[in-house]
Amino acid sequence: MHNHLDRNLIGYGAHPPDPQWPNEARLAVSFVLNYEEGGENTILNGDPGSEIYLTETPGGVPLQGARDLSTESIYEYGSRAGFWRVLRTFGERNMRFTSWAVGRALELNPAAGKAMAEAGHEVASHGWRWINYKDFTLEQELDHIRKAVKAIKDTAGKAPVGWYTGRLGMNTLKAVVQHGGFLYSSDSYNDDLPYWVRVEGRPHLVIPYTLDVNDMKFAVTPGFTQGDGWLQAMKDAFDVLYAEGARSPKMMSVGIHCRLAGRPGRAATLARFLDYVASKPRVWVPTREEIARHWMTVHPSP
Protein backbone atom coordinates (compact mmCIF):
# COMPACT_ATOMS: atom_id res chain seq x y z
CA MET A 1 0.00 0.00 0.00
CA HIS A 2 1.69 3.18 -1.22
CA ASN A 3 1.65 6.70 0.11
CA HIS A 4 -0.95 8.58 -1.92
CA LEU A 5 1.58 11.11 -3.20
CA ASP A 6 4.02 8.48 -4.48
CA ARG A 7 3.55 7.43 -8.09
CA ASN A 8 2.68 3.77 -8.50
CA LEU A 9 3.28 2.61 -12.05
CA ILE A 10 2.88 -1.08 -11.18
CA GLY A 11 -0.56 -1.41 -9.61
CA TYR A 12 -2.01 -4.91 -9.60
CA GLY A 13 0.14 -5.97 -12.55
CA ALA A 14 -0.74 -9.14 -14.46
CA HIS A 15 -2.81 -10.58 -11.63
CA PRO A 16 -5.52 -8.20 -10.43
CA PRO A 17 -7.64 -9.39 -7.51
CA ASP A 18 -11.06 -10.92 -8.03
CA PRO A 19 -13.56 -8.30 -6.87
CA GLN A 20 -16.16 -11.02 -6.29
CA TRP A 21 -18.98 -8.74 -7.37
CA PRO A 22 -22.45 -9.75 -6.13
CA ASN A 23 -24.28 -12.47 -8.08
CA GLU A 24 -21.06 -13.36 -9.91
CA ALA A 25 -21.26 -10.19 -12.01
CA ARG A 26 -18.62 -9.89 -14.71
CA LEU A 27 -18.68 -6.11 -14.62
CA ALA A 28 -19.69 -3.35 -12.22
CA VAL A 29 -20.87 -0.23 -14.06
CA SER A 30 -20.78 2.98 -12.05
CA PHE A 31 -22.72 5.95 -13.44
CA VAL A 32 -21.81 9.34 -12.03
CA LEU A 33 -23.89 12.50 -12.39
CA ASN A 34 -21.84 15.65 -11.85
CA TYR A 35 -24.07 18.30 -10.26
CA GLU A 36 -22.08 21.55 -10.54
CA GLU A 37 -24.49 24.23 -11.72
CA GLY A 38 -24.24 27.35 -9.57
CA GLY A 39 -20.93 26.32 -8.01
CA GLU A 40 -18.79 27.33 -10.97
CA ASN A 41 -16.61 30.44 -11.32
CA THR A 42 -18.62 33.66 -11.27
CA ILE A 43 -18.24 36.99 -9.53
CA LEU A 44 -21.58 36.18 -7.88
CA ASN A 45 -19.63 33.57 -5.87
CA GLY A 46 -16.83 36.01 -5.12
CA ASP A 47 -14.53 34.79 -7.90
CA PRO A 48 -12.33 37.15 -9.93
CA GLY A 49 -13.80 36.09 -13.26
CA SER A 50 -16.26 33.94 -15.17
CA GLU A 51 -16.28 30.21 -15.94
CA ILE A 52 -14.98 28.86 -19.26
CA TYR A 53 -14.79 25.12 -18.54
CA LEU A 54 -17.21 22.47 -19.87
CA THR A 55 -19.70 24.61 -21.75
CA GLU A 56 -21.15 24.38 -25.25
CA THR A 57 -18.49 26.84 -26.48
CA PRO A 58 -15.09 25.39 -25.52
CA GLY A 59 -12.10 27.69 -25.25
CA GLY A 60 -12.03 31.42 -24.72
CA VAL A 61 -10.85 33.39 -21.73
CA PRO A 62 -12.73 34.29 -18.56
CA LEU A 63 -14.24 37.73 -18.21
CA GLN A 64 -12.36 39.41 -15.36
CA GLY A 65 -14.51 41.26 -12.88
CA ALA A 66 -17.65 40.70 -14.94
CA ARG A 67 -20.37 38.14 -15.46
CA ASP A 68 -20.57 35.98 -18.59
CA LEU A 69 -24.33 35.77 -18.95
CA SER A 70 -24.19 33.26 -21.81
CA THR A 71 -22.06 30.81 -19.85
CA GLU A 72 -24.19 31.25 -16.75
CA SER A 73 -27.25 30.47 -18.86
CA ILE A 74 -25.66 27.28 -20.23
CA TYR A 75 -24.97 26.13 -16.69
CA GLU A 76 -28.52 27.03 -15.63
CA TYR A 77 -29.92 24.65 -18.22
CA GLY A 78 -28.33 21.81 -16.30
CA SER A 79 -30.12 22.56 -13.03
CA ARG A 80 -33.40 23.77 -14.55
CA ALA A 81 -33.99 21.08 -17.18
CA GLY A 82 -31.10 18.69 -17.78
CA PHE A 83 -30.98 17.38 -14.22
CA TRP A 84 -34.62 16.38 -14.22
CA ARG A 85 -34.33 14.70 -17.61
CA VAL A 86 -31.38 12.59 -16.43
CA LEU A 87 -33.19 11.74 -13.20
CA ARG A 88 -36.23 10.54 -15.18
CA THR A 89 -34.04 8.53 -17.56
CA PHE A 90 -32.52 6.54 -14.71
CA GLY A 91 -35.80 6.29 -12.83
CA GLU A 92 -37.61 4.79 -15.80
CA ARG A 93 -35.02 1.98 -15.83
CA ASN A 94 -34.76 1.56 -12.07
CA MET A 95 -31.03 2.25 -12.23
CA ARG A 96 -29.07 4.27 -9.70
CA PHE A 97 -26.11 6.60 -9.96
CA THR A 98 -23.67 8.36 -7.68
CA SER A 99 -23.73 12.13 -7.88
CA TRP A 100 -20.62 14.24 -7.57
CA ALA A 101 -22.55 17.11 -5.99
CA VAL A 102 -20.99 20.54 -5.51
CA GLY A 103 -22.06 21.94 -2.15
CA ARG A 104 -22.72 25.47 -3.36
CA ALA A 105 -24.77 24.12 -6.27
CA LEU A 106 -27.06 22.15 -3.96
CA GLU A 107 -27.33 25.11 -1.63
CA LEU A 108 -28.74 27.14 -4.54
CA ASN A 109 -31.12 24.34 -5.61
CA PRO A 110 -31.83 22.13 -2.58
CA ALA A 111 -34.63 20.34 -4.44
CA ALA A 112 -32.00 18.52 -6.51
CA GLY A 113 -30.29 16.97 -3.49
CA LYS A 114 -33.62 15.94 -2.01
CA ALA A 115 -34.80 14.42 -5.31
CA MET A 116 -31.65 12.33 -5.73
CA ALA A 117 -31.79 11.02 -2.19
CA GLU A 118 -35.49 10.17 -2.44
CA ALA A 119 -34.83 8.26 -5.69
CA GLY A 120 -32.18 6.13 -3.97
CA HIS A 121 -29.12 7.67 -5.61
CA GLU A 122 -25.90 8.31 -3.71
CA VAL A 123 -25.13 11.99 -3.16
CA ALA A 124 -21.35 12.17 -2.81
CA SER A 125 -19.28 15.34 -2.58
CA HIS A 126 -17.71 17.21 -5.48
CA GLY A 127 -16.27 19.90 -3.25
CA TRP A 128 -17.83 23.10 -2.01
CA ARG A 129 -17.18 24.84 -5.32
CA TRP A 130 -16.57 23.76 -8.94
CA ILE A 131 -13.24 25.59 -9.17
CA ASN A 132 -9.54 24.72 -9.31
CA TYR A 133 -8.13 23.79 -5.89
CA LYS A 134 -4.47 23.60 -6.90
CA ASP A 135 -3.45 26.69 -4.89
CA PHE A 136 -5.56 26.01 -1.79
CA THR A 137 -3.89 25.48 1.57
CA LEU A 138 -4.81 22.51 3.73
CA GLU A 139 -6.81 24.75 6.04
CA GLN A 140 -8.72 26.27 3.13
CA GLU A 141 -9.61 22.84 1.76
CA LEU A 142 -10.74 21.65 5.19
CA ASP A 143 -13.02 24.68 5.42
CA HIS A 144 -14.53 23.91 2.01
CA ILE A 145 -14.99 20.25 2.93
CA ARG A 146 -16.94 21.23 6.03
CA LYS A 147 -19.16 23.53 3.95
CA ALA A 148 -19.70 20.87 1.29
CA VAL A 149 -20.63 18.18 3.81
CA LYS A 150 -23.11 20.52 5.52
CA ALA A 151 -24.76 21.49 2.23
CA ILE A 152 -25.22 17.86 1.19
CA LYS A 153 -26.50 16.80 4.60
CA ASP A 154 -28.95 19.71 4.65
CA THR A 155 -30.38 18.90 1.21
CA ALA A 156 -29.97 15.12 0.81
CA GLY A 157 -30.49 14.28 4.46
CA LYS A 158 -27.23 12.36 4.83
CA ALA A 159 -23.59 13.35 4.96
CA PRO A 160 -21.59 12.19 1.92
CA VAL A 161 -19.37 9.12 2.25
CA GLY A 162 -17.62 9.63 -1.11
CA TRP A 163 -15.42 12.43 -2.41
CA TYR A 164 -14.26 13.68 -5.81
CA THR A 165 -12.79 17.13 -6.31
CA GLY A 166 -11.87 16.88 -9.99
CA ARG A 167 -9.69 19.97 -10.15
CA LEU A 168 -7.74 18.89 -7.07
CA GLY A 169 -4.62 20.16 -5.33
CA MET A 170 -1.71 18.63 -3.45
CA ASN A 171 -3.56 18.89 -0.14
CA THR A 172 -6.91 17.50 -1.27
CA LEU A 173 -6.70 13.87 -0.18
CA LYS A 174 -4.92 14.78 3.03
CA ALA A 175 -7.79 17.14 3.85
CA VAL A 176 -10.40 14.49 2.98
CA VAL A 177 -8.80 11.96 5.34
CA GLN A 178 -8.22 14.50 8.10
CA HIS A 179 -11.86 15.60 7.98
CA GLY A 180 -12.99 11.98 8.20
CA GLY A 181 -16.32 10.36 7.50
CA PHE A 182 -15.53 9.29 3.94
CA LEU A 183 -15.43 5.65 2.85
CA TYR A 184 -13.62 6.44 -0.39
CA SER A 185 -12.44 9.09 -2.81
CA SER A 186 -12.20 9.03 -6.61
CA ASP A 187 -9.61 11.62 -7.66
CA SER A 188 -7.76 9.00 -9.71
CA TYR A 189 -7.94 7.61 -13.23
CA ASN A 190 -5.29 4.92 -13.02
CA ASP A 191 -7.06 1.56 -12.71
CA ASP A 192 -10.13 -0.55 -13.49
CA LEU A 193 -10.49 -1.65 -9.86
CA PRO A 194 -10.49 0.00 -6.43
CA TYR A 195 -7.27 -0.01 -4.44
CA TRP A 196 -5.91 1.09 -1.06
CA VAL A 197 -3.44 3.89 -0.36
CA ARG A 198 -1.93 5.21 2.84
CA VAL A 199 -2.55 8.84 3.83
CA GLU A 200 -0.60 10.02 6.87
CA GLY A 201 -0.38 6.47 8.13
CA ARG A 202 -4.07 5.70 7.62
CA PRO A 203 -5.53 3.37 4.95
CA HIS A 204 -7.85 5.00 2.44
CA LEU A 205 -9.83 3.41 -0.39
CA VAL A 206 -9.60 4.88 -3.88
CA ILE A 207 -12.29 4.02 -6.43
CA PRO A 208 -10.89 5.25 -9.75
CA TYR A 209 -12.91 7.40 -12.11
CA THR A 210 -12.47 7.89 -15.87
CA LEU A 211 -12.69 10.62 -18.48
CA ASP A 212 -12.47 8.55 -21.67
CA VAL A 213 -16.22 7.90 -21.93
CA ASN A 214 -17.20 11.00 -19.97
CA ASP A 215 -19.70 13.35 -21.63
CA MET A 216 -17.30 16.20 -20.80
CA LYS A 217 -15.65 15.34 -24.11
CA PHE A 218 -18.56 17.08 -25.84
CA ALA A 219 -17.09 20.27 -24.36
CA VAL A 220 -13.35 19.82 -24.97
CA THR A 221 -11.16 19.38 -28.03
CA PRO A 222 -10.72 16.76 -29.31
CA GLY A 223 -13.94 15.18 -28.20
CA PHE A 224 -17.34 13.91 -29.20
CA THR A 225 -19.40 15.93 -31.65
CA GLN A 226 -22.33 13.55 -32.03
CA GLY A 227 -24.13 11.14 -29.76
CA ASP A 228 -23.12 8.20 -31.94
CA GLY A 229 -19.45 8.76 -31.09
CA TRP A 230 -20.15 8.78 -27.36
CA LEU A 231 -22.39 5.71 -27.61
CA GLN A 232 -19.79 3.74 -29.56
CA ALA A 233 -17.06 4.69 -27.11
CA MET A 234 -19.19 3.53 -24.17
CA LYS A 235 -20.18 0.30 -25.90
CA ASP A 236 -16.60 -0.52 -26.87
CA ALA A 237 -15.35 0.08 -23.33
CA PHE A 238 -18.19 -2.01 -21.92
CA ASP A 239 -17.62 -4.87 -24.36
CA VAL A 240 -13.89 -5.13 -23.66
CA LEU A 241 -14.37 -5.05 -19.89
CA TYR A 242 -17.32 -7.45 -20.07
CA ALA A 243 -15.28 -9.93 -22.09
CA GLU A 244 -12.37 -9.66 -19.66
CA GLY A 245 -14.85 -10.16 -16.85
CA ALA A 246 -15.30 -13.80 -17.82
CA ARG A 247 -11.94 -14.44 -16.18
CA SER A 248 -11.07 -11.19 -14.37
CA PRO A 249 -14.03 -8.94 -13.43
CA LYS A 250 -13.54 -5.19 -13.54
CA MET A 251 -15.47 -1.95 -13.04
CA MET A 252 -16.43 0.76 -15.52
CA SER A 253 -17.19 4.42 -14.77
CA VAL A 254 -19.37 6.68 -16.92
CA GLY A 255 -19.39 10.37 -16.05
CA ILE A 256 -22.27 12.62 -17.08
CA HIS A 257 -23.17 16.27 -16.50
CA CYS A 258 -26.62 17.82 -16.16
CA ARG A 259 -25.91 20.59 -18.69
CA LEU A 260 -24.29 18.21 -21.20
CA ALA A 261 -25.95 14.77 -21.13
CA GLY A 262 -29.11 16.49 -19.95
CA ARG A 263 -29.57 18.06 -23.39
CA PRO A 264 -32.25 16.17 -25.38
CA GLY A 265 -30.03 14.64 -28.06
CA ARG A 266 -27.40 13.41 -25.62
CA ALA A 267 -30.06 12.18 -23.19
CA ALA A 268 -31.29 9.93 -25.99
CA THR A 269 -27.77 8.52 -26.33
CA LEU A 270 -27.52 7.97 -22.59
CA ALA A 271 -30.85 6.11 -22.63
CA ARG A 272 -29.60 3.83 -25.40
CA PHE A 273 -26.52 2.92 -23.41
CA LEU A 274 -28.51 2.28 -20.24
CA ASP A 275 -30.70 -0.10 -22.22
CA TYR A 276 -27.59 -1.77 -23.65
CA VAL A 277 -26.20 -2.34 -20.15
CA ALA A 278 -29.56 -3.67 -18.96
CA SER A 279 -29.66 -6.18 -21.82
CA LYS A 280 -26.54 -8.01 -20.62
CA PRO A 281 -26.56 -10.71 -17.94
CA ARG A 282 -24.25 -10.65 -14.91
CA VAL A 283 -23.81 -6.88 -14.79
CA TRP A 284 -24.00 -4.97 -11.52
CA VAL A 285 -25.02 -1.27 -11.57
CA PRO A 286 -24.21 -0.07 -8.05
CA THR A 287 -23.57 3.26 -6.39
CA ARG A 288 -19.96 3.90 -5.49
CA GLU A 289 -20.86 3.63 -1.83
CA GLU A 290 -22.02 0.07 -2.56
CA ILE A 291 -18.75 -0.65 -4.37
CA ALA A 292 -16.77 0.74 -1.42
CA ARG A 293 -18.63 -1.29 1.19
CA HIS A 294 -18.33 -4.44 -0.92
CA TRP A 295 -14.60 -3.94 -1.47
CA MET A 296 -13.97 -3.29 2.20
CA THR A 297 -15.63 -6.61 3.00
CA VAL A 298 -13.97 -8.70 0.28
CA HIS A 299 -10.59 -6.91 0.19
CA PRO A 300 -10.10 -5.09 3.50
CA SER A 301 -7.18 -2.72 3.92
CA PRO A 302 -3.78 -4.44 4.35
XYZ file of C-alpha atoms in Angstrom:
302
model
C 0.000 0.000 0.000
C 1.685 3.182 -1.220
C 1.654 6.704 0.112
C -0.952 8.578 -1.922
C 1.580 11.112 -3.196
C 4.020 8.479 -4.476
C 3.549 7.428 -8.087
C 2.676 3.769 -8.498
C 3.276 2.606 -12.049
C 2.883 -1.084 -11.181
C -0.557 -1.409 -9.609
C -2.009 -4.915 -9.605
C 0.139 -5.966 -12.550
C -0.742 -9.137 -14.460
C -2.805 -10.578 -11.627
C -5.520 -8.196 -10.432
C -7.642 -9.395 -7.506
C -11.057 -10.921 -8.030
C -13.563 -8.298 -6.873
C -16.164 -11.023 -6.290
C -18.982 -8.737 -7.368
C -22.449 -9.746 -6.134
C -24.282 -12.469 -8.085
C -21.055 -13.359 -9.913
C -21.257 -10.190 -12.009
C -18.623 -9.894 -14.708
C -18.676 -6.110 -14.619
C -19.694 -3.354 -12.216
C -20.868 -0.233 -14.065
C -20.779 2.977 -12.052
C -22.722 5.945 -13.444
C -21.811 9.342 -12.026
C -23.886 12.497 -12.388
C -21.843 15.649 -11.850
C -24.072 18.301 -10.257
C -22.082 21.554 -10.538
C -24.488 24.231 -11.716
C -24.239 27.351 -9.567
C -20.929 26.323 -8.009
C -18.792 27.335 -10.974
C -16.614 30.444 -11.323
C -18.620 33.661 -11.275
C -18.237 36.992 -9.527
C -21.578 36.176 -7.880
C -19.633 33.570 -5.869
C -16.829 36.013 -5.120
C -14.527 34.789 -7.900
C -12.330 37.155 -9.934
C -13.802 36.093 -13.262
C -16.258 33.940 -15.166
C -16.281 30.213 -15.939
C -14.984 28.865 -19.257
C -14.791 25.121 -18.538
C -17.211 22.469 -19.871
C -19.695 24.609 -21.748
C -21.145 24.381 -25.249
C -18.487 26.841 -26.480
C -15.085 25.394 -25.519
C -12.102 27.693 -25.247
C -12.029 31.422 -24.722
C -10.847 33.394 -21.731
C -12.732 34.291 -18.561
C -14.237 37.731 -18.205
C -12.358 39.410 -15.364
C -14.513 41.263 -12.882
C -17.652 40.695 -14.937
C -20.365 38.136 -15.465
C -20.575 35.984 -18.592
C -24.331 35.766 -18.947
C -24.191 33.260 -21.805
C -22.060 30.808 -19.853
C -24.192 31.248 -16.754
C -27.251 30.470 -18.858
C -25.659 27.278 -20.234
C -24.975 26.129 -16.691
C -28.517 27.032 -15.626
C -29.917 24.651 -18.220
C -28.329 21.815 -16.297
C -30.124 22.562 -13.032
C -33.400 23.768 -14.550
C -33.992 21.078 -17.184
C -31.097 18.686 -17.777
C -30.979 17.380 -14.224
C -34.625 16.383 -14.218
C -34.328 14.696 -17.612
C -31.381 12.586 -16.431
C -33.195 11.737 -13.197
C -36.232 10.540 -15.181
C -34.045 8.532 -17.563
C -32.520 6.540 -14.714
C -35.796 6.289 -12.828
C -37.612 4.787 -15.804
C -35.019 1.978 -15.832
C -34.762 1.557 -12.072
C -31.031 2.250 -12.226
C -29.072 4.270 -9.703
C -26.105 6.595 -9.956
C -23.668 8.356 -7.676
C -23.729 12.131 -7.876
C -20.619 14.238 -7.574
C -22.547 17.112 -5.985
C -20.992 20.543 -5.511
C -22.056 21.938 -2.155
C -22.721 25.472 -3.356
C -24.766 24.124 -6.268
C -27.065 22.149 -3.964
C -27.334 25.109 -1.626
C -28.736 27.137 -4.540
C -31.116 24.339 -5.612
C -31.832 22.126 -2.579
C -34.634 20.339 -4.440
C -32.003 18.524 -6.512
C -30.291 16.974 -3.494
C -33.617 15.940 -2.012
C -34.805 14.419 -5.305
C -31.652 12.334 -5.734
C -31.793 11.024 -2.193
C -35.494 10.171 -2.445
C -34.832 8.258 -5.689
C -32.175 6.130 -3.974
C -29.121 7.672 -5.610
C -25.896 8.311 -3.714
C -25.131 11.987 -3.158
C -21.346 12.169 -2.807
C -19.283 15.339 -2.582
C -17.705 17.210 -5.479
C -16.273 19.903 -3.249
C -17.827 23.098 -2.006
C -17.178 24.838 -5.322
C -16.571 23.759 -8.943
C -13.245 25.586 -9.168
C -9.540 24.725 -9.309
C -8.131 23.795 -5.886
C -4.468 23.597 -6.897
C -3.447 26.694 -4.895
C -5.561 26.012 -1.790
C -3.893 25.480 1.568
C -4.809 22.508 3.732
C -6.805 24.751 6.039
C -8.725 26.274 3.127
C -9.613 22.837 1.759
C -10.738 21.645 5.186
C -13.019 24.678 5.416
C -14.526 23.907 2.011
C -14.987 20.248 2.928
C -16.940 21.232 6.031
C -19.165 23.526 3.953
C -19.697 20.866 1.287
C -20.633 18.180 3.810
C -23.109 20.515 5.519
C -24.756 21.494 2.227
C -25.220 17.858 1.190
C -26.496 16.797 4.597
C -28.952 19.711 4.651
C -30.385 18.897 1.208
C -29.975 15.121 0.810
C -30.494 14.280 4.463
C -27.233 12.362 4.831
C -23.595 13.354 4.965
C -21.595 12.185 1.921
C -19.368 9.115 2.246
C -17.624 9.631 -1.106
C -15.419 12.432 -2.408
C -14.263 13.676 -5.806
C -12.790 17.134 -6.315
C -11.870 16.876 -9.986
C -9.687 19.971 -10.150
C -7.742 18.894 -7.066
C -4.625 20.161 -5.327
C -1.707 18.635 -3.448
C -3.564 18.885 -0.137
C -6.907 17.497 -1.271
C -6.698 13.866 -0.181
C -4.917 14.785 3.029
C -7.792 17.139 3.853
C -10.404 14.486 2.984
C -8.802 11.958 5.336
C -8.223 14.502 8.103
C -11.860 15.598 7.976
C -12.994 11.975 8.203
C -16.318 10.357 7.504
C -15.531 9.289 3.937
C -15.431 5.655 2.848
C -13.623 6.441 -0.394
C -12.444 9.094 -2.814
C -12.201 9.031 -6.609
C -9.607 11.616 -7.662
C -7.756 9.003 -9.709
C -7.938 7.613 -13.233
C -5.289 4.920 -13.017
C -7.059 1.565 -12.714
C -10.125 -0.550 -13.494
C -10.495 -1.655 -9.858
C -10.489 0.004 -6.430
C -7.266 -0.006 -4.439
C -5.909 1.086 -1.056
C -3.439 3.893 -0.365
C -1.931 5.215 2.838
C -2.551 8.839 3.831
C -0.597 10.021 6.866
C -0.383 6.471 8.131
C -4.071 5.699 7.616
C -5.531 3.374 4.952
C -7.852 5.004 2.435
C -9.826 3.415 -0.392
C -9.601 4.877 -3.881
C -12.295 4.017 -6.428
C -10.893 5.247 -9.752
C -12.914 7.402 -12.115
C -12.472 7.891 -15.869
C -12.685 10.621 -18.480
C -12.471 8.546 -21.667
C -16.225 7.898 -21.926
C -17.203 10.999 -19.969
C -19.696 13.354 -21.633
C -17.304 16.198 -20.798
C -15.652 15.340 -24.106
C -18.559 17.080 -25.836
C -17.086 20.268 -24.355
C -13.349 19.816 -24.972
C -11.159 19.382 -28.031
C -10.720 16.757 -29.310
C -13.937 15.185 -28.204
C -17.345 13.909 -29.196
C -19.399 15.930 -31.650
C -22.330 13.551 -32.032
C -24.128 11.140 -29.755
C -23.115 8.198 -31.942
C -19.454 8.757 -31.088
C -20.151 8.781 -27.361
C -22.386 5.713 -27.612
C -19.795 3.743 -29.562
C -17.056 4.687 -27.105
C -19.186 3.530 -24.171
C -20.182 0.297 -25.898
C -16.603 -0.518 -26.872
C -15.352 0.080 -23.328
C -18.188 -2.009 -21.921
C -17.622 -4.867 -24.364
C -13.893 -5.131 -23.658
C -14.366 -5.047 -19.887
C -17.322 -7.447 -20.068
C -15.276 -9.927 -22.095
C -12.373 -9.659 -19.661
C -14.849 -10.159 -16.852
C -15.299 -13.803 -17.822
C -11.936 -14.437 -16.175
C -11.071 -11.195 -14.369
C -14.033 -8.944 -13.428
C -13.542 -5.186 -13.537
C -15.469 -1.952 -13.036
C -16.430 0.765 -15.523
C -17.193 4.415 -14.769
C -19.373 6.676 -16.919
C -19.393 10.370 -16.052
C -22.267 12.623 -17.083
C -23.175 16.274 -16.503
C -26.616 17.824 -16.156
C -25.910 20.591 -18.691
C -24.293 18.207 -21.201
C -25.949 14.770 -21.133
C -29.107 16.492 -19.955
C -29.570 18.056 -23.386
C -32.246 16.170 -25.376
C -30.028 14.639 -28.058
C -27.403 13.414 -25.618
C -30.056 12.182 -23.191
C -31.285 9.932 -25.994
C -27.766 8.520 -26.327
C -27.524 7.971 -22.593
C -30.847 6.114 -22.627
C -29.602 3.825 -25.402
C -26.521 2.920 -23.407
C -28.505 2.278 -20.240
C -30.696 -0.100 -22.215
C -27.594 -1.775 -23.651
C -26.204 -2.344 -20.152
C -29.559 -3.671 -18.957
C -29.665 -6.176 -21.817
C -26.537 -8.011 -20.616
C -26.561 -10.712 -17.935
C -24.253 -10.653 -14.908
C -23.809 -6.882 -14.792
C -23.999 -4.972 -11.515
C -25.016 -1.271 -11.569
C -24.205 -0.066 -8.048
C -23.572 3.263 -6.394
C -19.960 3.898 -5.494
C -20.863 3.626 -1.834
C -22.018 0.069 -2.558
C -18.752 -0.646 -4.370
C -16.768 0.737 -1.423
C -18.634 -1.290 1.187
C -18.332 -4.436 -0.919
C -14.604 -3.941 -1.473
C -13.974 -3.288 2.196
C -15.635 -6.606 3.002
C -13.972 -8.702 0.283
C -10.593 -6.915 0.188
C -10.104 -5.090 3.502
C -7.181 -2.723 3.924
C -3.783 -4.436 4.347
